[in-house]
mmCIF file of C-alpha atoms in Angstrom:
data_model
loop_
_atom_site.group_PDB
_atom_site.id
_atom_site.type_symbol
_atom_site.label_atom_id
_atom_site.label_comp_id
_atom_site.label_asym_id
_atom_site.label_seq_id
_atom_site.Cartn_x
_atom_site.Cartn_y
_atom_site.Cartn_z
ATOM 1 C CA MET A 19 36.343 303.273 87.544
ATOM 2 C CA TYR A 20 38.140 300.230 89.122
ATOM 3 C CA ASP A 21 36.825 296.272 89.326
ATOM 4 C CA GLY A 22 35.425 295.328 92.492
ATOM 5 C CA ILE A 23 37.206 295.173 95.622
ATOM 6 C CA VAL A 24 39.717 298.144 94.544
ATOM 7 C CA GLN A 25 36.662 300.391 93.886
ATOM 8 C CA ASP A 26 34.910 299.305 96.990
ATOM 9 C CA LEU A 27 37.705 299.843 99.177
ATOM 10 C CA ILE A 28 38.671 303.174 97.544
ATOM 11 C CA ASP A 29 34.802 304.123 98.215
ATOM 12 C CA GLU A 30 35.318 303.162 102.065
ATOM 13 C CA PHE A 31 38.274 305.065 102.662
ATOM 14 C CA GLY A 32 36.530 307.852 100.950
ATOM 15 C CA ARG A 33 34.065 307.867 103.684
ATOM 16 C CA LEU A 34 36.595 308.501 106.425
ATOM 17 C CA PRO A 35 37.092 312.202 107.650
ATOM 18 C CA GLY A 36 39.749 314.247 105.829
ATOM 19 C CA ILE A 37 40.241 311.226 102.926
ATOM 20 C CA GLY A 38 39.368 312.730 99.619
ATOM 21 C CA PRO A 39 38.856 310.558 96.159
ATOM 22 C CA LYS A 40 42.420 311.077 95.206
ATOM 23 C CA SER A 41 43.956 310.000 99.116
ATOM 24 C CA ALA A 42 41.441 307.183 98.864
ATOM 25 C CA GLN A 43 42.995 305.881 95.646
ATOM 26 C CA ARG A 44 46.390 306.380 96.871
ATOM 27 C CA ILE A 45 46.230 304.400 100.007
ATOM 28 C CA THR A 46 44.396 301.555 98.433
ATOM 29 C CA PHE A 47 47.163 301.049 95.907
ATOM 30 C CA HIS A 48 49.518 301.718 98.603
ATOM 31 C CA ILE A 49 47.937 298.925 100.542
ATOM 32 C CA LEU A 50 47.771 296.717 97.263
ATOM 33 C CA GLN A 51 51.129 297.250 96.150
ATOM 34 C CA THR A 52 53.392 297.943 99.336
ATOM 35 C CA PRO A 53 54.727 294.222 100.358
ATOM 36 C CA GLY A 54 55.931 295.582 103.605
ATOM 37 C CA PHE A 55 52.377 296.798 104.599
ATOM 38 C CA ASP A 56 50.833 294.747 107.382
ATOM 39 C CA VAL A 57 47.125 294.638 105.872
ATOM 40 C CA SER A 58 46.071 291.766 108.014
ATOM 41 C CA ARG A 59 46.791 293.883 111.247
ATOM 42 C CA LEU A 60 44.907 296.738 109.900
ATOM 43 C CA SER A 61 41.976 294.322 109.181
ATOM 44 C CA GLN A 62 42.125 292.774 112.585
ATOM 45 C CA LEU A 63 42.482 296.144 114.463
ATOM 46 C CA LEU A 64 39.112 297.273 112.742
ATOM 47 C CA GLY A 65 37.530 294.155 113.497
ATOM 48 C CA ASP A 66 38.317 294.764 117.332
ATOM 49 C CA ILE A 67 38.052 298.232 117.975
ATOM 50 C CA ARG A 68 34.199 298.261 118.191
ATOM 51 C CA ASP A 69 34.299 295.049 120.207
ATOM 52 C CA LYS A 70 37.009 295.880 122.585
ATOM 53 C CA VAL A 71 37.176 299.519 122.866
ATOM 54 C CA ARG A 72 34.458 301.229 125.223
ATOM 55 C CA PHE A 73 33.899 304.127 127.193
ATOM 56 C CA CYS A 74 35.332 304.365 130.940
ATOM 57 C CA GLU A 75 32.250 304.077 132.970
ATOM 58 C CA VAL A 76 33.614 306.672 135.343
ATOM 59 C CA CYS A 77 35.102 309.506 133.371
ATOM 60 C CA GLY A 78 33.996 308.367 129.943
ATOM 61 C CA ASN A 79 37.503 308.219 128.310
ATOM 62 C CA VAL A 80 38.407 305.419 125.782
ATOM 63 C CA SER A 81 39.248 302.358 127.672
ATOM 64 C CA GLU A 82 39.640 298.675 126.917
ATOM 65 C CA GLN A 83 38.406 297.875 130.717
ATOM 66 C CA GLU A 84 35.467 299.020 132.674
ATOM 67 C CA ARG A 85 37.501 301.939 134.076
ATOM 68 C CA CYS A 86 40.423 303.780 132.320
ATOM 69 C CA ALA A 87 44.100 303.711 132.762
ATOM 70 C CA ILE A 88 43.932 307.103 134.591
ATOM 71 C CA CYS A 89 40.910 306.460 136.665
ATOM 72 C CA ARG A 90 42.297 303.321 137.935
ATOM 73 C CA ASP A 91 45.564 304.924 138.611
ATOM 74 C CA PRO A 92 45.951 305.711 142.617
ATOM 75 C CA ARG A 93 48.746 308.295 141.891
ATOM 76 C CA ARG A 94 46.475 310.491 140.133
ATOM 77 C CA ASN A 95 45.238 313.576 142.333
ATOM 78 C CA GLN A 96 41.783 312.542 143.285
ATOM 79 C CA THR A 97 40.545 316.133 144.456
ATOM 80 C CA LEU A 98 40.917 317.661 140.730
ATOM 81 C CA ILE A 99 38.657 316.872 137.945
ATOM 82 C CA CYS A 100 39.057 318.504 134.621
ATOM 83 C CA VAL A 101 36.223 318.562 132.300
ATOM 84 C CA VAL A 102 36.846 318.279 128.568
ATOM 85 C CA GLU A 103 34.400 318.097 125.571
ATOM 86 C CA ASP A 104 36.170 314.656 123.880
ATOM 87 C CA ALA A 105 38.413 311.778 124.842
ATOM 88 C CA LYS A 106 40.752 313.449 122.087
ATOM 89 C CA ASP A 107 41.089 316.258 124.491
ATOM 90 C CA VAL A 108 42.280 313.833 127.367
ATOM 91 C CA ALA A 109 45.175 312.661 125.017
ATOM 92 C CA ALA A 110 46.147 316.280 124.077
ATOM 93 C CA ILE A 111 46.230 317.547 127.861
ATOM 94 C CA GLU A 112 48.079 314.241 129.005
ATOM 95 C CA ARG A 113 50.826 315.394 126.148
ATOM 96 C CA THR A 114 51.542 318.310 128.400
ATOM 97 C CA ARG A 115 52.631 316.533 131.313
ATOM 98 C CA GLU A 116 51.182 319.400 133.596
ATOM 99 C CA PHE A 117 48.205 317.669 134.677
ATOM 100 C CA ARG A 118 48.107 314.905 137.317
ATOM 101 C CA GLY A 119 44.352 314.785 138.292
ATOM 102 C CA LEU A 120 41.299 313.099 136.807
ATOM 103 C CA TYR A 121 39.107 313.848 133.796
ATOM 104 C CA HIS A 122 35.549 313.961 132.760
ATOM 105 C CA VAL A 123 34.664 313.699 129.278
ATOM 106 C CA LEU A 124 31.128 315.188 128.413
ATOM 107 C CA GLY A 125 31.023 313.639 124.986
ATOM 108 C CA GLY A 126 30.566 316.894 123.375
ATOM 109 C CA ALA A 127 29.370 320.768 124.048
ATOM 110 C CA ILE A 128 25.950 322.906 124.171
ATOM 111 C CA SER A 129 25.065 323.799 120.657
ATOM 112 C CA PRO A 130 21.630 324.883 119.902
ATOM 113 C CA ILE A 131 22.295 324.674 116.226
ATOM 114 C CA ALA A 132 23.228 320.952 116.328
ATOM 115 C CA GLY A 133 20.423 320.407 118.713
ATOM 116 C CA ILE A 134 22.768 319.563 121.709
ATOM 117 C CA GLY A 135 21.451 320.559 124.872
ATOM 118 C CA PRO A 136 22.819 319.987 128.722
ATOM 119 C CA ASP A 137 20.778 316.504 128.733
ATOM 120 C CA ASP A 138 22.673 315.065 125.835
ATOM 121 C CA LEU A 139 26.022 315.631 127.703
ATOM 122 C CA ARG A 140 27.537 313.497 130.555
ATOM 123 C CA ILE A 141 26.571 316.133 133.253
ATOM 124 C CA ALA A 142 24.571 314.179 135.616
ATOM 125 C CA GLN A 143 27.705 311.818 135.682
ATOM 126 C CA LEU A 144 29.775 314.809 136.620
ATOM 127 C CA MET A 145 27.380 315.792 139.502
ATOM 128 C CA GLN A 146 27.042 312.284 140.724
ATOM 129 C CA ARG A 147 31.148 312.119 141.164
ATOM 130 C CA LEU A 148 31.137 315.392 143.036
ATOM 131 C CA ALA A 149 28.490 314.328 145.696
ATOM 132 C CA ASP A 150 31.037 312.727 148.077
ATOM 133 C CA GLY A 151 32.970 315.817 148.648
ATOM 134 C CA THR A 152 36.224 314.374 147.510
ATOM 135 C CA VAL A 153 36.627 316.821 144.649
ATOM 136 C CA GLN A 154 37.794 320.295 145.553
ATOM 137 C CA GLU A 155 38.248 321.883 142.064
ATOM 138 C CA VAL A 156 36.939 321.509 138.781
ATOM 139 C CA ILE A 157 38.788 322.794 135.902
ATOM 140 C CA LEU A 158 36.723 323.586 132.824
ATOM 141 C CA ALA A 159 38.681 322.715 129.739
ATOM 142 C CA THR A 160 35.788 322.863 126.825
ATOM 143 C CA ASN A 161 37.166 324.380 123.562
ATOM 144 C CA PRO A 162 37.491 328.278 123.749
ATOM 145 C CA ASN A 163 34.653 328.376 120.988
ATOM 146 C CA LEU A 164 31.147 329.519 120.961
ATOM 147 C CA GLU A 165 29.666 326.120 121.927
ATOM 148 C CA GLY A 166 32.788 325.439 124.359
ATOM 149 C CA GLU A 167 32.233 328.865 126.297
ATOM 150 C CA ALA A 168 28.533 328.136 126.517
ATOM 151 C CA THR A 169 29.003 324.730 128.092
ATOM 152 C CA ALA A 170 31.762 326.337 130.383
ATOM 153 C CA THR A 171 29.123 328.995 131.331
ATOM 154 C CA TYR A 172 26.485 326.777 132.009
ATOM 155 C CA LEU A 173 28.419 324.349 134.022
ATOM 156 C CA SER A 174 30.110 327.037 136.114
ATOM 157 C CA ARG A 175 26.439 328.123 137.047
ATOM 158 C CA LEU A 176 25.611 324.637 138.140
ATOM 159 C CA LEU A 177 28.788 324.181 140.073
ATOM 160 C CA HIS A 178 28.490 327.083 142.066
ATOM 161 C CA THR A 179 25.243 325.915 143.297
ATOM 162 C CA ILE A 180 27.112 323.123 145.350
ATOM 163 C CA GLU A 181 29.969 325.270 146.436
ATOM 164 C CA ILE A 182 33.039 323.829 144.487
ATOM 165 C CA HIS A 183 36.088 325.738 143.167
ATOM 166 C CA VAL A 184 35.704 326.008 139.529
ATOM 167 C CA THR A 185 38.363 327.311 137.164
ATOM 168 C CA ARG A 186 38.565 327.733 133.300
ATOM 169 C CA LEU A 187 41.823 327.400 131.183
ATOM 170 C CA ALA A 188 43.689 330.750 130.348
ATOM 171 C CA SER A 189 42.766 332.109 127.133
ATOM 172 C CA GLY A 190 45.647 334.234 125.548
ATOM 173 C CA LEU A 191 48.499 334.326 122.712
ATOM 174 C CA PRO A 192 49.569 331.054 121.945
ATOM 175 C CA VAL A 193 53.203 330.198 122.966
ATOM 176 C CA GLY A 194 55.669 330.878 119.858
ATOM 177 C CA GLY A 195 52.900 333.026 118.012
ATOM 178 C CA ASP A 196 53.086 336.503 116.716
ATOM 179 C CA LEU A 197 51.179 339.351 118.331
ATOM 180 C CA GLU A 198 50.779 340.864 115.064
ATOM 181 C CA TYR A 199 48.867 337.927 113.756
ATOM 182 C CA ALA A 200 46.803 337.262 116.767
ATOM 183 C CA ASP A 201 42.996 338.005 116.222
ATOM 184 C CA GLU A 202 41.391 340.710 118.440
ATOM 185 C CA VAL A 203 39.414 338.330 120.673
ATOM 186 C CA THR A 204 42.622 336.375 121.478
ATOM 187 C CA LEU A 205 44.422 339.759 121.778
ATOM 188 C CA GLY A 206 41.737 341.196 124.189
ATOM 189 C CA ARG A 207 41.534 338.019 126.283
ATOM 190 C CA ALA A 208 45.576 338.098 126.794
ATOM 191 C CA PHE A 209 44.934 341.924 128.220
ATOM 192 C CA GLU A 210 42.094 340.848 130.421
ATOM 193 C CA GLY A 211 44.258 337.928 131.857
ATOM 194 C CA ARG A 212 47.704 339.577 132.034
ATOM 195 C CA ARG A 213 49.866 338.894 135.158
ATOM 196 C CA SER A 214 52.391 340.600 137.206
ATOM 197 C CA ILE A 215 55.995 339.546 136.628
ATOM 198 C CA MET B 18 49.125 308.204 124.618
ATOM 199 C CA TYR B 19 45.900 305.758 124.612
ATOM 200 C CA ASP B 20 45.759 302.387 125.563
ATOM 201 C CA GLY B 21 46.020 299.327 123.398
ATOM 202 C CA ILE B 22 44.037 299.125 120.342
ATOM 203 C CA VAL B 23 42.980 302.665 120.004
ATOM 204 C CA GLN B 24 46.691 303.790 119.759
ATOM 205 C CA ASP B 25 47.578 300.581 117.649
ATOM 206 C CA LEU B 26 44.915 301.427 114.970
ATOM 207 C CA ILE B 27 46.052 304.939 115.022
ATOM 208 C CA ASP B 28 49.698 304.074 114.322
ATOM 209 C CA GLU B 29 48.324 301.546 111.496
ATOM 210 C CA PHE B 30 46.322 304.473 109.944
ATOM 211 C CA GLY B 31 49.765 306.560 110.340
ATOM 212 C CA ARG B 32 51.628 304.409 108.164
ATOM 213 C CA LEU B 33 49.363 305.088 105.461
ATOM 214 C CA PRO B 34 50.409 307.721 102.909
ATOM 215 C CA GLY B 35 49.314 311.187 103.585
ATOM 216 C CA ILE B 36 47.890 310.443 106.821
ATOM 217 C CA GLY B 37 49.746 312.011 109.794
ATOM 218 C CA PRO B 38 49.124 311.265 113.267
ATOM 219 C CA LYS B 39 46.568 313.984 113.982
ATOM 220 C CA SER B 40 44.458 312.532 110.930
ATOM 221 C CA ALA B 41 44.986 308.982 112.062
ATOM 222 C CA GLN B 42 43.623 309.930 115.284
ATOM 223 C CA ARG B 43 40.593 311.831 113.897
ATOM 224 C CA ILE B 44 39.983 308.708 111.576
ATOM 225 C CA THR B 45 40.243 306.297 114.441
ATOM 226 C CA PHE B 46 37.924 308.180 116.563
ATOM 227 C CA HIS B 47 35.526 308.809 113.709
ATOM 228 C CA ILE B 48 35.422 305.016 113.265
ATOM 229 C CA LEU B 49 35.063 304.598 117.022
ATOM 230 C CA GLN B 50 32.401 306.978 117.413
ATOM 231 C CA THR B 51 30.115 307.177 114.274
ATOM 232 C CA PRO B 52 27.364 304.362 114.713
ATOM 233 C CA GLY B 53 26.592 304.818 110.767
ATOM 234 C CA PHE B 54 30.313 303.812 109.825
ATOM 235 C CA ASP B 55 30.354 300.097 108.509
ATOM 236 C CA VAL B 56 33.579 298.999 110.295
ATOM 237 C CA SER B 57 33.268 295.484 109.569
ATOM 238 C CA ARG B 58 32.968 296.083 105.931
ATOM 239 C CA LEU B 59 36.308 297.840 105.919
ATOM 240 C CA SER B 60 37.911 295.225 107.704
ATOM 241 C CA GLN B 61 36.251 292.606 105.429
ATOM 242 C CA LEU B 62 37.711 294.683 102.311
ATOM 243 C CA LEU B 63 41.238 295.105 103.484
ATOM 244 C CA GLY B 64 41.568 291.260 104.491
ATOM 245 C CA ASP B 65 40.174 290.380 100.818
ATOM 246 C CA ILE B 66 42.390 292.828 98.741
ATOM 247 C CA ARG B 67 45.595 291.006 98.833
ATOM 248 C CA ASP B 68 44.215 287.529 98.351
ATOM 249 C CA LYS B 69 41.636 288.548 95.482
ATOM 250 C CA VAL B 70 42.958 291.514 93.622
ATOM 251 C CA ARG B 71 45.770 290.610 91.298
ATOM 252 C CA PHE B 72 47.471 292.228 88.230
ATOM 253 C CA CYS B 73 45.945 291.429 84.658
ATOM 254 C CA GLU B 74 48.125 288.686 83.075
ATOM 255 C CA VAL B 75 48.233 290.648 79.752
ATOM 256 C CA CYS B 76 48.480 294.259 80.307
ATOM 257 C CA GLY B 77 49.211 294.457 84.194
ATOM 258 C CA ASN B 78 46.300 296.251 85.252
ATOM 259 C CA VAL B 79 44.661 295.671 88.628
ATOM 260 C CA SER B 80 41.794 292.899 88.103
ATOM 261 C CA GLU B 81 40.003 290.060 90.216
ATOM 262 C CA GLN B 82 40.446 287.899 87.328
ATOM 263 C CA GLU B 83 43.135 286.813 85.081
ATOM 264 C CA ARG B 84 42.370 289.251 82.454
ATOM 265 C CA CYS B 85 41.037 292.607 83.372
ATOM 266 C CA ALA B 86 37.858 293.832 82.082
ATOM 267 C CA ILE B 87 39.291 296.242 79.524
ATOM 268 C CA CYS B 88 41.462 293.382 77.762
ATOM 269 C CA ARG B 89 38.539 291.017 78.075
ATOM 270 C CA ASP B 90 36.328 293.542 76.147
ATOM 271 C CA PRO B 91 36.124 292.850 72.436
ATOM 272 C CA ARG B 92 34.542 296.140 71.628
ATOM 273 C CA ARG B 93 37.855 297.826 72.433
ATOM 274 C CA ASN B 94 40.332 298.858 69.188
ATOM 275 C CA GLN B 95 42.839 295.889 69.334
ATOM 276 C CA THR B 96 45.048 297.624 67.168
ATOM 277 C CA LEU B 97 45.929 300.421 69.860
ATOM 278 C CA ILE B 98 47.827 300.099 72.693
ATOM 279 C CA CYS B 99 48.687 303.076 75.282
ATOM 280 C CA VAL B 100 51.468 302.393 77.763
ATOM 281 C CA VAL B 101 51.568 303.632 81.108
ATOM 282 C CA GLU B 102 53.540 303.796 84.215
ATOM 283 C CA ASP B 103 51.031 302.662 86.718
ATOM 284 C CA ALA B 104 47.372 301.083 86.896
ATOM 285 C CA LYS B 105 46.111 304.360 88.530
ATOM 286 C CA ASP B 106 46.676 306.206 84.950
ATOM 287 C CA VAL B 107 44.754 303.580 83.435
ATOM 288 C CA ALA B 108 41.722 304.945 85.691
ATOM 289 C CA ALA B 109 42.770 308.389 84.674
ATOM 290 C CA ILE B 110 42.931 307.900 81.024
ATOM 291 C CA GLU B 111 39.370 305.851 81.240
ATOM 292 C CA ARG B 112 37.781 308.955 82.951
ATOM 293 C CA THR B 113 38.474 311.117 79.776
ATOM 294 C CA ARG B 114 36.395 308.422 77.883
ATOM 295 C CA GLU B 115 38.777 309.575 74.824
ATOM 296 C CA PHE B 116 40.386 306.508 74.367
ATOM 297 C CA ARG B 117 39.200 302.893 73.573
ATOM 298 C CA GLY B 118 42.099 300.894 72.713
ATOM 299 C CA LEU B 119 44.170 298.819 75.285
ATOM 300 C CA TYR B 120 46.731 299.371 77.822
ATOM 301 C CA HIS B 121 50.170 298.168 78.923
ATOM 302 C CA VAL B 122 50.999 299.087 82.410
ATOM 303 C CA LEU B 123 54.817 299.144 82.892
ATOM 304 C CA GLY B 124 54.744 299.028 86.805
ATOM 305 C CA GLY B 125 56.902 302.132 86.975
ATOM 306 C CA ALA B 126 59.636 304.279 85.010
ATOM 307 C CA ILE B 127 63.282 304.238 84.583
ATOM 308 C CA SER B 128 64.888 305.825 87.225
ATOM 309 C CA PRO B 129 68.769 305.551 87.804
ATOM 310 C CA ILE B 130 68.613 307.235 91.022
ATOM 311 C CA ALA B 131 65.667 304.720 92.462
ATOM 312 C CA GLY B 132 67.763 302.132 90.842
ATOM 313 C CA ILE B 133 64.941 301.199 88.177
ATOM 314 C CA GLY B 134 66.302 300.016 84.835
ATOM 315 C CA PRO B 135 64.281 298.738 81.597
ATOM 316 C CA ASP B 136 64.686 295.047 82.936
ATOM 317 C CA ASP B 137 62.476 295.958 86.078
ATOM 318 C CA LEU B 138 59.752 297.190 83.964
ATOM 319 C CA ARG B 139 57.154 295.054 82.047
ATOM 320 C CA ILE B 140 58.838 296.097 78.942
ATOM 321 C CA ALA B 141 59.431 292.199 77.293
ATOM 322 C CA GLN B 142 55.596 291.622 77.871
ATOM 323 C CA LEU B 143 55.276 294.830 75.706
ATOM 324 C CA MET B 144 57.181 293.480 73.049
ATOM 325 C CA GLN B 145 55.587 289.940 73.191
ATOM 326 C CA ARG B 146 52.253 291.565 72.679
ATOM 327 C CA LEU B 147 53.148 293.425 69.643
ATOM 328 C CA ALA B 148 54.895 290.304 67.942
ATOM 329 C CA ASP B 149 51.758 289.153 66.016
ATOM 330 C CA GLY B 150 51.253 292.342 64.093
ATOM 331 C CA THR B 151 47.866 293.195 65.445
ATOM 332 C CA VAL B 152 48.696 296.303 67.227
ATOM 333 C CA GLN B 153 49.389 299.157 64.776
ATOM 334 C CA GLU B 154 50.010 302.115 67.194
ATOM 335 C CA VAL B 155 51.698 302.527 70.420
ATOM 336 C CA ILE B 156 50.908 305.508 72.585
ATOM 337 C CA LEU B 157 53.423 306.367 75.322
ATOM 338 C CA ALA B 158 51.636 308.040 78.236
ATOM 339 C CA THR B 159 54.321 307.690 80.856
ATOM 340 C CA ASN B 160 54.558 311.016 83.060
ATOM 341 C CA PRO B 161 55.857 314.276 81.334
ATOM 342 C CA ASN B 162 58.698 314.228 84.072
ATOM 343 C CA LEU B 163 62.467 313.437 84.004
ATOM 344 C CA GLU B 164 61.662 309.449 84.593
ATOM 345 C CA GLY B 165 58.886 309.266 82.134
ATOM 346 C CA GLU B 166 60.285 311.103 79.599
ATOM 347 C CA ALA B 167 63.504 309.069 79.782
ATOM 348 C CA THR B 168 61.305 305.696 79.806
ATOM 349 C CA ALA B 169 59.473 307.338 76.662
ATOM 350 C CA THR B 170 62.629 307.716 74.919
ATOM 351 C CA TYR B 171 64.173 304.438 75.622
ATOM 352 C CA LEU B 172 60.602 302.615 74.586
ATOM 353 C CA SER B 173 60.607 304.721 71.218
ATOM 354 C CA ARG B 174 63.740 303.729 70.198
ATOM 355 C CA LEU B 175 63.216 300.197 70.953
ATOM 356 C CA LEU B 176 59.848 300.243 69.021
ATOM 357 C CA HIS B 177 61.272 301.847 66.077
ATOM 358 C CA THR B 178 63.276 298.512 65.676
ATOM 359 C CA ILE B 179 60.076 296.642 64.945
ATOM 360 C CA GLU B 180 58.603 299.617 62.736
ATOM 361 C CA ILE B 181 55.633 300.204 64.439
ATOM 362 C CA HIS B 182 53.711 303.735 64.725
ATOM 363 C CA VAL B 183 54.817 305.444 67.901
ATOM 364 C CA THR B 184 53.218 308.489 69.614
ATOM 365 C CA ARG B 185 53.619 310.460 72.513
ATOM 366 C CA LEU B 186 50.861 312.467 74.519
ATOM 367 C CA ALA B 187 50.980 316.300 73.532
ATOM 368 C CA SER B 188 52.821 318.465 76.309
ATOM 369 C CA GLY B 189 51.300 321.784 76.722
ATOM 370 C CA LEU B 190 49.102 324.384 78.686
ATOM 371 C CA PRO B 191 46.634 322.537 80.943
ATOM 372 C CA VAL B 192 43.260 323.647 80.000
ATOM 373 C CA GLY B 193 41.579 325.984 82.227
ATOM 374 C CA GLY B 194 45.271 327.214 83.274
ATOM 375 C CA ASP B 195 46.674 330.710 83.277
ATOM 376 C CA LEU B 196 49.556 331.432 80.675
ATOM 377 C CA GLU B 197 51.011 333.918 83.216
ATOM 378 C CA TYR B 198 51.485 330.919 85.695
ATOM 379 C CA ALA B 199 52.851 328.121 83.213
ATOM 380 C CA ASP B 200 56.434 327.221 83.916
ATOM 381 C CA GLU B 201 59.064 327.936 80.977
ATOM 382 C CA VAL B 202 59.380 324.159 80.267
ATOM 383 C CA THR B 203 55.442 323.624 79.649
ATOM 384 C CA LEU B 204 55.254 326.982 77.462
ATOM 385 C CA GLY B 205 58.113 325.898 75.606
ATOM 386 C CA ARG B 206 56.647 322.816 74.758
ATOM 387 C CA ALA B 207 53.103 324.850 73.944
ATOM 388 C CA PHE B 208 54.746 326.654 71.351
ATOM 389 C CA GLU B 209 56.744 323.538 69.836
ATOM 390 C CA GLY B 210 53.737 321.701 69.474
ATOM 391 C CA ARG B 211 51.539 324.583 68.214
ATOM 392 C CA ARG B 212 48.607 323.807 65.643
ATOM 393 C CA SER B 213 47.000 325.479 62.730
ATOM 394 C CA ILE B 214 43.308 326.415 63.682
#
């Protein structure tokens, strides 16, 4: 619809997740028409991200160095590993400020439909990290959905063969939520996991 | 929350219209983790857009040349000018394939609240284009909202001083819409503008 670069940029933005053609057009015109928007900085960062950002060789989190800031931090509890599907989950857990141990990013979850099996995940690397006996507890923090549960079940069986304490994040009612609107499975889990007070 | 470039890129995407922190994170990780995504192309286009894209010196539409493709096209009806607020409106009208005349982009609408008066719009340039008597009709296609209507009223008064045929896009029920859900003003306009069939 537009000439050359404008349409090309709209098309490129439209390839990003969650951006439809209308949003892509709005973003492109914002960049074109807003003098205060630093387009060269965005361009530079996009040029750098694939070159400079890698994945931590220990835990698989995003990092600009061989080992990520969390793995390098000696104040983190070295006896505790929290296993997550994705680097985005690390950021979500860090925001809670509840967890001071280390992480292990699997890079996905077991999904027969998507053709992802245990060998496609960073499970061998996890077993290697547990070999020296420093780690005492592995917290399984995969998503509470079909794939995440399957992955947690698989890992739990595997980890019990090497005698390590394995835990799973609690399922239950979300804080601030309304009991009336909770789905049956979640409400069932909340009953199952009820605690004395 | 993340180290260096990853967080910087999330922040930059978050500055774009309609992209919140969650979407910005999702987009950044998509760029980082999708091998098929051509990040260098996006980076290059962003580097080019401000340098290579300008505004047509005749109509104010976006263009990579001094005059845009529409103004350069001799097959367009040179006696008809459609006045719009923004270059995005040109693209919207072109998609209808109903209009074969020329455009004039005002660069906004009169808005006392936003401090935009007639002198901030490309009105002098419009009057100049009308001076040689080629143009016989000016279609006012500013938005059917407060600012757009005020702009259309202002222009209509101004254009009547030079004896030119001035029209305004029809207001009425949107096609495919439901009468029951139309607002009073739109429904009122639909009555006002009713036609014999």
